């Protein structure tokens, strides 16, 4: 037993001895990243000194730690892919990668990680890119503190900032992503964490994920993205403490949920979006403690939403608080929310209003049927109609009401 | 005409009604800005009040002033003065005095609370332009009604009815027809329909300035694309101008022919 143990220690120390540092710079023996990788052995550290390296199709095929000093520039000259990782345990740190080529058939990326595990991609700066960081069937890695700035003009000619396809246990932390097509894109990604990212001004989605289960999205910030954030066909996800702001436009949503089951959406801020949260075919969602402030529609529920719970949310100054249409059953519950439009009273001073609040206005019902009627918004006639409907509801769904509306903001 | 205008205006400016109206707006402006630090929100509330209230006051005050100054008009008619000068001069005096009350009443609190933001100044200007247009339009309509009806009760009820039609009934009919024809593309039709109602037109001009339109989805974007452009704005202002010019021309025409 002892012998085996000693053997392991000995082997380990041997490995350490062999792990060397390889320097790459313009005046060194090794002048390119490619040459450096060819020279290095498994487990070595590659130091890239400051300079401009015009390279593309660099393939990292052994476990290496590649560290850039003072952000050396890897310039792809708009030809093709820049770095491709096909080995486990690769770290890439501190590079400035730019000018990724554009291709409509092979999705060129600044960094592509293919069928690898235990990678660490951090502190990168990516500019003028097609795809940024592209993960393909790779698991157990971390992507953090990267700065990605694209120049996307049209959707079909641009790629995504951080793109994950068929991955598990990946952490995407504290990245900043601007002006790409989709800031963060997940497809078939399970058990992963997306935290502290900032995704602004992207052409399509700030965050987009599909078929990705058991993921956690926390403390992210999404602003002014073409279509906001869209999440689809996923189960058991948690969306917490995120900010969705100023996603304005004809087809823009703070958060679009389609076919999402058993999710928790809590403590998020939805502010000044055309539609704060849009739900379609969503079941058993717990939607709690969110702030919905000054949206066009705070919540828009389309058909086939069952057993969702909306509790302890603040609805403040939205043009329409809830719009509700189609075959939803009566088991979606709105309770204990704060509604700035609530005009009821609280005689027993227990903090909840004594008359139920009915968040679906007649006018929001009308605009869902006839979108053009929006031109009459804030006219006296519409106010009158809303008021009479509030007094004696005829058209709006009777069961959509908050029986215990809070008198105070949470 | 200018002399009549000056006399009527100084008469109006001495009347307690003008001061009452002015102080109402002053209080409203201060109150809104005091209780609501978000100026753009105050602009929305002000819009609701100005669009509905100032048009009501204009139409009621216009018709009241005409009926009250009937003896004065008859006296003037005995003098060698052009008939149209009398009516147009009085009409201008009423409109200008109401507009002054509005402009100063809302303007002073805004200036004191410091609207330094260039965007807000623009919003404020649009708000005031719409308010002043509404004053001129509704006083003109009131004068028309008064010129056609000797009977004060009838005149008053028609004036109120006109206001009610523009604020409520028109929108109701508008909404019903939108719902009836919902299978058709209605964007252009609804844009056209707003041009025929000065109250709707001012409401939309102000709303679109206030960036709410971006929150209104696809249709909102269509409306913004129309009214946001110079062409759209010109058309809107032009149709407001038509709303002033047509009734004024009719005052001119009717004033020249009317028997006393």
XYZ file of C-alpha atoms in Angstrom:
670
model
C 0.000 0.000 0.000
C 2.739 2.344 1.106
C 4.709 1.457 -1.969
C 1.849 2.376 -4.267
C 1.402 5.638 -2.418
C 5.077 6.486 -2.746
C 4.927 5.595 -6.395
C 2.090 8.035 -6.935
C 3.921 10.809 -5.110
C 7.038 10.115 -7.126
C 5.119 10.127 -10.397
C 3.416 13.363 -9.484
C 6.681 15.097 -8.627
C 8.167 13.809 -11.878
C 5.287 15.361 -13.770
C 5.869 18.636 -12.009
C 9.468 18.604 -12.931
C 8.639 18.093 -16.558
C 6.013 20.852 -16.683
C 7.947 23.676 -18.296
C 7.295 27.193 -19.384
C 7.595 27.931 -23.086
C 7.982 31.549 -24.171
C 6.612 32.909 -27.386
C 7.474 36.409 -28.545
C 8.459 38.310 -31.645
C 12.150 38.167 -30.817
C 12.214 34.688 -29.271
C 13.090 31.471 -30.960
C 9.398 30.648 -31.086
C 7.677 33.415 -32.978
C 4.174 32.060 -33.372
C 1.548 30.544 -31.147
C 1.424 27.573 -33.457
C 5.155 26.941 -33.127
C 4.883 27.322 -29.372
C 2.160 24.705 -29.158
C 4.123 22.333 -31.370
C 7.184 22.765 -29.169
C 5.383 22.431 -25.820
C 4.675 19.144 -24.099
C 1.522 18.137 -22.292
C 1.044 20.157 -19.145
C 3.430 22.931 -20.145
C 2.682 26.600 -19.767
C 2.920 28.824 -22.811
C 3.770 32.482 -22.157
C 2.760 34.731 -25.013
C 4.536 38.072 -24.816
C 3.036 41.317 -26.026
C 2.913 41.659 -29.799
C 0.800 41.011 -32.830
C 0.523 37.430 -34.012
C -1.186 36.976 -37.345
C -2.481 33.459 -37.056
C -5.529 31.357 -37.670
C -6.426 27.668 -37.458
C -4.295 27.259 -34.327
C -5.027 23.825 -32.915
C -4.422 23.095 -29.238
C -4.200 19.320 -29.121
C -2.591 18.727 -25.733
C -3.264 19.879 -22.166
C -1.629 23.333 -22.071
C -1.887 26.540 -20.157
C -1.694 29.453 -22.591
C -1.179 32.769 -20.866
C -0.956 36.102 -22.610
C 1.096 38.858 -21.063
C -0.275 42.397 -21.501
C -2.852 41.159 -23.982
C -0.896 39.961 -27.030
C -3.000 40.331 -30.162
C -3.923 37.234 -32.131
C -5.127 38.581 -35.469
C -7.068 36.138 -37.632
C -7.018 38.555 -40.585
C -10.653 37.679 -41.319
C -9.616 34.353 -42.810
C -11.102 31.680 -40.597
C -11.228 30.150 -37.165
C -8.506 31.294 -34.792
C -8.006 28.827 -31.939
C -9.428 25.339 -31.752
C -9.067 23.287 -28.576
C -9.408 19.551 -29.008
C -7.695 18.430 -25.818
C -8.816 18.205 -22.188
C -7.485 20.488 -19.446
C -6.596 23.504 -21.536
C -6.388 26.960 -20.006
C -6.422 30.060 -22.173
C -5.885 33.325 -20.374
C -5.330 36.956 -21.273
C -5.301 37.037 -25.067
C -6.708 39.694 -27.347
C -8.231 37.871 -30.285
C -9.637 39.708 -33.253
C -10.716 39.481 -36.875
C -12.441 36.135 -37.035
C -13.435 35.072 -40.537
C -17.039 34.799 -41.602
C -18.479 31.597 -42.971
C -22.052 30.510 -43.325
C -21.258 26.819 -43.364
C -18.689 26.263 -40.634
C -19.401 28.878 -37.937
C -15.868 30.225 -37.437
C -15.140 31.188 -33.846
C -12.413 33.039 -32.009
C -12.064 30.022 -29.744
C -13.715 26.699 -30.371
C -13.581 23.937 -27.801
C -14.472 20.604 -29.230
C -15.191 17.436 -27.254
C -12.936 18.492 -24.377
C -13.228 18.613 -20.615
C -11.866 20.736 -17.777
C -11.112 23.839 -19.790
C -10.669 27.315 -18.375
C -11.146 30.269 -20.707
C -10.639 33.567 -18.966
C -9.699 37.231 -19.253
C -9.911 37.271 -23.018
C -10.758 40.226 -25.169
C -12.504 39.382 -28.390
C -13.254 41.895 -31.100
C -14.468 41.874 -34.690
C -15.780 38.381 -34.509
C -18.167 35.983 -36.083
C -18.644 33.566 -33.203
C -16.784 34.332 -29.974
C -16.337 31.332 -27.716
C -17.898 28.233 -29.182
C -18.259 25.076 -27.089
C -19.136 21.850 -28.771
C -19.862 18.734 -26.689
C -17.483 19.938 -23.994
C -18.057 19.524 -20.281
C -16.878 20.630 -16.848
C -15.255 23.925 -17.751
C -15.283 27.579 -16.842
C -15.603 30.613 -19.078
C -15.054 33.772 -17.124
C -14.201 37.467 -17.174
C -14.101 37.724 -20.928
C -14.866 40.864 -22.855
C -16.573 40.279 -26.165
C -17.422 43.085 -28.527
C -18.804 42.280 -31.935
C -19.853 44.387 -34.844
C -22.989 42.555 -35.856
C -25.058 44.382 -38.428
C -27.540 41.843 -39.723
C -28.692 38.633 -38.071
C -27.792 36.188 -40.806
C -24.269 37.571 -41.161
C -23.247 37.403 -37.546
C -22.583 34.902 -34.808
C -22.994 34.570 -31.067
C -20.803 35.786 -28.226
C -20.690 32.645 -26.125
C -22.205 29.651 -27.834
C -22.669 26.301 -26.094
C -23.949 23.213 -27.794
C -24.355 19.861 -26.076
C -22.438 20.679 -22.911
C -22.657 19.780 -19.237
C -21.449 21.430 -16.026
C -20.121 24.593 -17.595
C -19.843 27.836 -15.682
C -20.194 31.082 -17.597
C -19.194 33.815 -15.184
C -18.783 37.589 -15.305
C -18.435 37.994 -19.039
C -19.260 41.217 -20.831
C -20.806 40.863 -24.250
C -21.774 43.612 -26.670
C -22.957 43.901 -30.268
C -23.082 40.288 -31.350
C -26.093 38.344 -32.570
C -26.957 36.385 -29.408
C -24.972 37.314 -26.313
C -25.086 33.881 -24.706
C -26.549 30.943 -26.565
C -27.265 27.542 -25.020
C -28.569 24.508 -26.812
C -28.703 21.151 -25.033
C -26.677 22.428 -22.077
C -27.425 20.883 -18.718
C -26.449 21.534 -15.099
C -24.677 24.769 -15.869
C -24.371 28.127 -14.194
C -24.597 31.521 -15.874
C -23.735 34.220 -13.399
C -22.776 37.864 -13.347
C -22.706 38.361 -17.093
C -23.517 41.613 -18.833
C -25.104 41.379 -22.253
C -25.962 44.641 -23.943
C -26.939 45.870 -27.363
C -26.999 42.548 -29.114
C -28.744 42.189 -32.416
C -31.059 39.379 -31.405
C -31.046 37.929 -27.910
C -29.098 38.871 -24.811
C -29.444 35.290 -23.662
C -31.019 32.476 -25.583
C -31.352 28.920 -24.444
C -33.229 25.899 -25.612
C -33.452 22.281 -24.468
C -31.247 23.114 -21.498
C -32.320 21.683 -18.177
C -31.313 22.169 -14.549
C -29.438 25.379 -15.225
C -29.077 28.404 -12.991
C -29.058 31.963 -14.314
C -28.084 34.467 -11.662
C -27.064 38.111 -11.309
C -26.927 38.796 -15.025
C -27.710 42.078 -16.703
C -29.458 42.319 -20.056
C -30.146 45.631 -21.704
C -31.299 46.882 -25.070
C -31.127 43.606 -26.952
C -33.049 43.314 -30.198
C -35.374 40.634 -28.929
C -34.475 40.580 -25.237
C -33.977 37.205 -23.594
C -35.690 34.093 -24.891
C -35.715 30.733 -23.160
C -37.480 27.749 -24.592
C -38.176 24.053 -24.074
C -36.334 23.712 -20.801
C -37.047 22.203 -17.404
C -36.025 22.864 -13.826
C -34.237 26.132 -14.428
C -33.667 28.905 -11.939
C -33.587 32.538 -13.039
C -32.658 34.745 -10.120
C -31.513 38.306 -9.470
C -31.197 39.233 -13.112
C -31.989 42.593 -14.625
C -33.877 42.823 -17.907
C -33.990 46.386 -19.064
C -35.012 48.525 -22.011
C -35.672 45.755 -24.481
C -37.948 47.773 -26.674
C -39.385 47.020 -30.023
C -41.998 45.287 -32.029
C -40.839 41.779 -31.120
C -38.861 42.495 -28.018
C -39.290 40.849 -24.650
C -37.645 41.274 -21.295
C -37.947 37.541 -20.831
C -39.728 35.247 -23.243
C -40.650 31.856 -21.827
C -41.866 29.171 -24.142
C -42.556 25.628 -22.968
C -40.723 26.083 -19.709
C -41.676 23.707 -16.939
C -40.980 23.697 -13.216
C -38.856 26.819 -13.238
C -38.228 29.337 -10.501
C -38.052 32.972 -11.548
C -37.377 35.184 -8.600
C -35.931 38.518 -7.521
C -35.472 39.782 -11.050
C -35.973 43.315 -12.260
C -37.933 43.899 -15.459
C -37.826 47.550 -16.384
C -38.974 49.521 -19.407
C -39.445 46.573 -21.717
C -42.129 46.382 -24.370
C -43.164 43.104 -22.751
C -41.720 42.298 -19.333
C -42.331 38.573 -19.260
C -44.072 36.587 -21.933
C -45.317 33.088 -21.176
C -46.498 30.506 -23.613
C -47.074 26.874 -22.744
C -45.394 27.218 -19.366
C -46.296 25.013 -16.437
C -45.638 25.018 -12.713
C -43.495 28.134 -12.729
C -42.928 29.923 -9.460
C -42.661 33.599 -10.275
C -41.884 35.407 -7.064
C -40.396 38.614 -5.698
C -39.798 40.170 -9.070
C -39.982 43.885 -9.793
C -41.894 44.791 -12.931
C -41.494 48.490 -13.504
C -42.760 50.676 -16.337
C -43.160 47.994 -18.940
C -45.654 48.160 -21.785
C -47.049 44.790 -20.787
C -45.645 43.506 -17.498
C -46.886 39.958 -17.972
C -48.301 38.590 -21.160
C -49.721 35.104 -20.846
C -50.666 33.327 -23.990
C -52.203 29.881 -24.203
C -51.536 26.609 -22.403
C -50.125 27.929 -19.142
C -51.069 25.774 -16.181
C -50.485 25.913 -12.454
C -48.167 28.900 -12.422
C -47.803 30.909 -9.253
C -47.180 34.645 -9.161
C -46.466 35.754 -5.622
C -44.935 38.785 -3.926
C -44.123 40.656 -7.124
C -44.151 44.410 -7.485
C -46.100 45.673 -10.470
C -45.285 49.363 -10.720
C -46.368 51.813 -13.387
C -46.855 49.349 -16.218
C -49.162 50.327 -19.039
C -50.776 46.904 -18.793
C -50.088 44.725 -15.781
C -51.367 41.442 -17.109
C -52.605 40.447 -20.504
C -54.229 37.056 -20.609
C -55.517 35.223 -23.580
C -56.247 31.841 -24.959
C -56.858 28.516 -23.309
C -55.310 29.012 -19.940
C -56.978 27.103 -17.178
C -58.124 28.697 -13.987
C -55.270 27.371 -11.903
C -52.739 30.136 -12.485
C -52.576 32.005 -9.238
C -51.829 35.667 -8.620
C -51.615 36.263 -4.920
C -49.975 38.661 -2.476
C -48.560 40.928 -5.189
C -48.192 44.673 -4.996
C -50.012 46.498 -7.790
C -49.435 50.238 -8.127
C -52.831 50.473 -9.868
C -54.682 48.947 -6.948
C -57.263 51.347 -5.568
C -58.770 49.208 -2.820
C -58.660 49.661 0.919
C -57.415 47.793 3.929
C -59.793 48.242 6.851
C -58.259 45.723 9.224
C -54.732 47.001 8.549
C -53.221 43.590 7.908
C -51.263 44.842 4.918
C -53.387 43.153 2.272
C -56.249 44.864 0.504
C -59.786 43.798 1.350
C -61.081 43.748 -2.220
C -59.431 41.593 -4.865
C -57.443 43.264 -7.627
C -58.172 42.295 -11.192
C -55.050 42.999 -13.229
C -56.487 42.355 -16.696
C -57.906 45.593 -18.025
C -60.595 45.542 -20.647
C -58.413 47.616 -22.909
C -55.569 45.107 -22.719
C -58.130 42.475 -23.671
C -59.143 44.604 -26.642
C -55.596 45.315 -27.791
C -54.808 41.603 -27.835
C -57.705 41.158 -30.235
C -57.201 44.343 -32.259
C -53.610 45.556 -31.932
C -54.360 48.767 -33.836
C -56.650 49.927 -31.063
C -53.506 50.777 -29.113
C -53.763 54.177 -30.771
C -56.575 54.970 -28.347
C -54.421 54.411 -25.285
C -54.890 56.968 -22.515
C -57.914 58.486 -24.183
C -60.798 59.356 -21.914
C -63.038 56.826 -23.574
C -60.639 54.016 -22.803
C -60.349 55.170 -19.200
C -64.114 55.147 -18.953
C -64.379 51.679 -20.453
C -61.682 50.336 -18.148
C -63.429 51.821 -15.179
C -66.819 50.363 -16.014
C -65.261 46.965 -16.631
C -63.502 47.188 -13.299
C -66.770 47.873 -11.529
C -68.631 45.043 -13.191
C -66.440 42.642 -15.152
C -67.983 41.169 -18.266
C -65.246 40.480 -20.776
C -62.095 40.044 -18.746
C -61.358 36.615 -17.243
C -62.951 36.478 -13.821
C -60.498 34.068 -12.225
C -57.446 36.217 -12.926
C -57.466 38.209 -9.766
C -55.277 38.820 -6.790
C -57.376 38.083 -3.734
C -54.749 39.368 -1.336
C -53.151 42.372 -3.014
C -50.445 43.875 -0.879
C -50.868 47.486 0.166
C -47.139 48.121 0.283
C -44.206 47.547 -1.969
C -41.967 44.630 -1.142
C -59.237 94.203 -35.913
C -56.182 94.787 -33.788
C -57.958 97.409 -31.718
C -60.893 95.133 -31.016
C -58.482 92.390 -30.171
C -56.626 94.667 -27.759
C -59.752 95.920 -26.032
C -61.212 92.444 -25.683
C -57.950 91.035 -24.461
C -57.493 93.696 -21.810
C -61.095 93.150 -20.812
C -60.457 89.422 -20.519
C -57.198 89.845 -18.683
C -59.005 91.885 -16.068
C -61.715 89.305 -15.597
C -61.412 87.098 -12.548
C -62.046 84.021 -14.690
C -58.691 84.367 -16.378
C -56.961 84.578 -13.031
C -58.901 81.637 -11.716
C -57.964 79.574 -14.765
C -54.365 80.705 -14.581
C -54.062 79.877 -10.887
C -55.644 76.486 -11.506
C -52.855 75.582 -13.912
C -50.287 77.143 -11.628
C -51.431 75.017 -8.702
C -51.654 71.958 -10.890
C -48.161 72.472 -12.240
C -46.619 73.067 -8.830
C -48.580 70.217 -7.281
C -47.555 67.733 -9.932
C -43.915 68.693 -9.879
C -43.851 68.826 -6.104
C -45.447 65.435 -5.519
C -43.917 63.717 -8.491
C -40.208 64.289 -8.958
C -40.241 62.376 -12.239
C -40.889 65.221 -14.667
C -41.712 63.040 -17.661
C -44.487 61.410 -15.654
C -45.857 64.813 -14.727
C -45.939 65.588 -18.422
C -48.199 62.563 -18.968
C -50.601 63.617 -16.233
C -50.550 67.162 -17.555
C -51.299 65.832 -20.985
C -54.410 64.052 -19.769
C -55.605 67.211 -18.075
C -54.700 69.633 -20.824
C -56.200 67.571 -23.603
C -59.509 67.018 -21.848
C -59.825 69.995 -19.585
C -58.439 72.885 -21.597
C -60.619 71.942 -24.565
C -63.676 71.906 -22.309
C -62.807 75.272 -20.797
C -62.104 76.688 -24.254
C -65.423 75.644 -25.674
C -67.435 76.739 -22.617
C -65.569 79.980 -22.118
C -65.722 80.839 -25.802
C -69.451 80.455 -26.010
C -69.969 82.213 -22.686
C -67.885 85.171 -23.761
C -69.771 85.547 -27.006
C -73.176 85.506 -25.334
C -72.036 87.875 -22.600
C -70.518 90.386 -24.973
C -73.502 90.380 -27.269
C -74.517 93.905 -26.291
C -70.975 95.110 -26.789
C -70.975 93.500 -30.228
C -74.233 95.229 -31.109
C -72.768 98.517 -29.993
C -69.697 97.956 -32.110
C -71.811 97.000 -35.095
C -73.320 100.453 -34.971
C -69.855 101.900 -35.524
C -68.073 102.060 -38.876
C -66.044 98.910 -38.258
C -65.727 95.898 -40.508
C -67.940 93.099 -39.209
C -65.386 90.359 -39.586
C -62.914 92.463 -37.605
C -65.213 92.418 -34.616
C -65.719 88.672 -34.544
C -62.220 87.647 -35.483
C -60.751 90.203 -33.064
C -62.851 88.859 -30.214
C -62.139 85.279 -31.153
C -58.406 85.937 -31.126
C -58.647 87.725 -27.799
C -60.408 84.802 -26.118
C -58.040 82.231 -27.595
C -54.952 84.216 -26.741
C -56.025 84.912 -23.182
C -56.818 81.232 -22.560
C -53.534 80.209 -24.141
C -51.666 82.714 -21.997
C -53.233 81.293 -18.848
C -52.193 77.826 -19.912
C -48.718 78.779 -21.013
C -47.891 80.816 -17.927
C -49.765 78.599 -15.482
C -47.902 75.482 -16.532
C -44.744 77.209 -17.697
C -43.856 79.024 -14.475
C -43.685 75.885 -12.295
C -41.691 74.131 -14.998
C -39.201 76.950 -15.193
C -38.912 77.232 -11.418
C -38.384 73.501 -10.980
C -35.779 73.754 -13.668
C -36.422 71.821 -16.815
C -32.879 71.949 -18.025
C -33.000 68.694 -19.933
C -33.253 69.526 -23.639
C -35.487 66.536 -24.250
C -37.906 67.614 -21.564
C -37.989 71.124 -22.939
C -39.009 69.635 -26.265
C -41.708 67.552 -24.589
C -42.923 70.622 -22.814
C -43.031 72.568 -26.051
C -45.030 69.844 -27.781
C -47.403 69.799 -24.833
C -47.874 73.550 -24.985
C -48.257 73.589 -28.768
C -50.966 70.964 -28.524
C -52.677 72.842 -25.688
C -52.623 76.148 -27.557
C -53.911 74.537 -30.741
C -56.739 72.974 -28.758
C -57.632 76.371 -27.310
C -57.772 77.995 -30.729
C -59.760 75.114 -32.206
C -62.357 74.839 -29.480
C -62.909 78.582 -29.106
C -63.400 78.786 -32.880
C -65.933 75.990 -32.787
C -67.678 77.651 -29.852
C -67.917 80.915 -31.812
C -69.368 79.045 -34.759
C -71.996 77.433 -32.591
C -72.806 80.771 -30.957
C -73.135 82.533 -34.290
C -75.669 79.976 -35.457
C -77.725 79.839 -32.283
C -79.419 82.787 -30.625
C -80.771 80.554 -27.909
C -78.128 80.372 -25.184
C -79.282 77.049 -23.750
C -79.157 75.462 -27.171
C -75.769 76.974 -27.883
C -74.348 75.764 -24.616
C -75.653 72.252 -25.069
C -74.304 72.020 -28.593
C -70.930 73.223 -27.394
C -70.810 70.673 -24.603
C -72.035 68.007 -26.984
C -69.274 68.838 -29.424
C -66.692 68.521 -26.696
C -68.232 65.258 -25.498
C -68.237 63.945 -29.033
C -64.552 64.685 -29.502
C -63.386 63.338 -26.154
C -65.606 60.287 -25.770
C -68.068 59.440 -28.506
C -65.616 59.681 -31.386
C -63.184 57.332 -29.676
C -65.999 54.945 -28.880
C -67.148 54.804 -32.491
C -63.527 54.553 -33.552
C -62.939 51.580 -31.270
C -66.129 49.838 -32.330
C -65.279 50.214 -35.992
C -61.751 48.937 -35.352
C -63.225 45.855 -33.736
C -65.722 45.351 -36.528
C -63.063 45.518 -39.209
C -60.331 43.725 -37.307
C -59.750 41.249 -40.145
C -58.424 44.073 -42.281
C -55.113 45.894 -41.940
C -56.124 48.916 -39.937
C -52.918 50.829 -39.249
C -53.372 53.416 -41.965
C -57.098 53.697 -41.350
C -56.573 54.356 -37.669
C -53.864 56.895 -38.440
C -56.280 58.665 -40.746
C -59.056 58.516 -38.169
C -56.940 60.332 -35.598
C -56.386 63.200 -38.015
C -60.081 64.000 -37.851
C -60.139 64.487 -34.115
C -57.933 67.249 -32.691
C -58.078 65.732 -29.203
C -56.867 62.338 -30.389
C -54.266 63.998 -32.531
C -52.804 66.058 -29.694
C -52.892 63.067 -27.354
C -50.935 60.945 -29.791
C -48.462 63.678 -30.649
C -47.618 64.034 -26.977
C -47.598 60.318 -26.209
C -45.232 59.595 -29.050
C -42.869 62.267 -27.815
C -42.851 60.628 -24.418
C -41.333 57.389 -25.570
C -44.259 55.288 -24.455
C -44.747 54.263 -28.025
C -41.702 52.071 -27.875
C -43.515 50.072 -25.247
C -46.484 49.509 -27.457
C -45.144 46.747 -29.616
C -45.470 46.396 -33.335
C -48.403 48.725 -33.900
C -46.868 51.344 -31.663
C -43.786 51.181 -33.830
C -45.872 51.756 -36.947
C -47.466 54.836 -35.404
C -44.138 56.103 -34.232
C -42.720 55.644 -37.706
C -45.469 57.848 -39.034
C -45.640 60.598 -36.435
C -41.935 60.436 -35.650
C -40.911 61.536 -39.134
C -40.924 65.115 -40.300
C -43.600 64.256 -42.827
C -45.860 62.721 -40.190
C -45.328 65.628 -37.838
C -46.005 68.101 -40.627
C -49.205 66.301 -41.558
C -50.314 66.255 -37.930
C -49.578 69.949 -37.397
C -51.139 70.777 -40.742
C -54.359 68.996 -39.861
C -54.436 70.806 -36.509
C -54.001 74.022 -38.464
C -56.879 73.068 -40.761
C -58.931 72.527 -37.633
C -58.271 76.153 -36.740
C -58.566 77.678 -40.203
C -61.863 76.134 -41.297
C -63.926 77.286 -38.298
C -62.263 80.715 -38.419
C -63.149 81.103 -42.092
C -66.676 80.188 -41.202
C -66.738 82.794 -38.442
C -65.631 85.297 -41.055
C -68.298 84.190 -43.524
C -71.133 83.896 -41.027
C -70.147 87.085 -39.222
C -70.486 89.066 -42.437
C -73.953 87.755 -43.169
C -75.520 87.502 -39.756
C -78.612 89.510 -38.855
C -78.784 91.154 -35.483
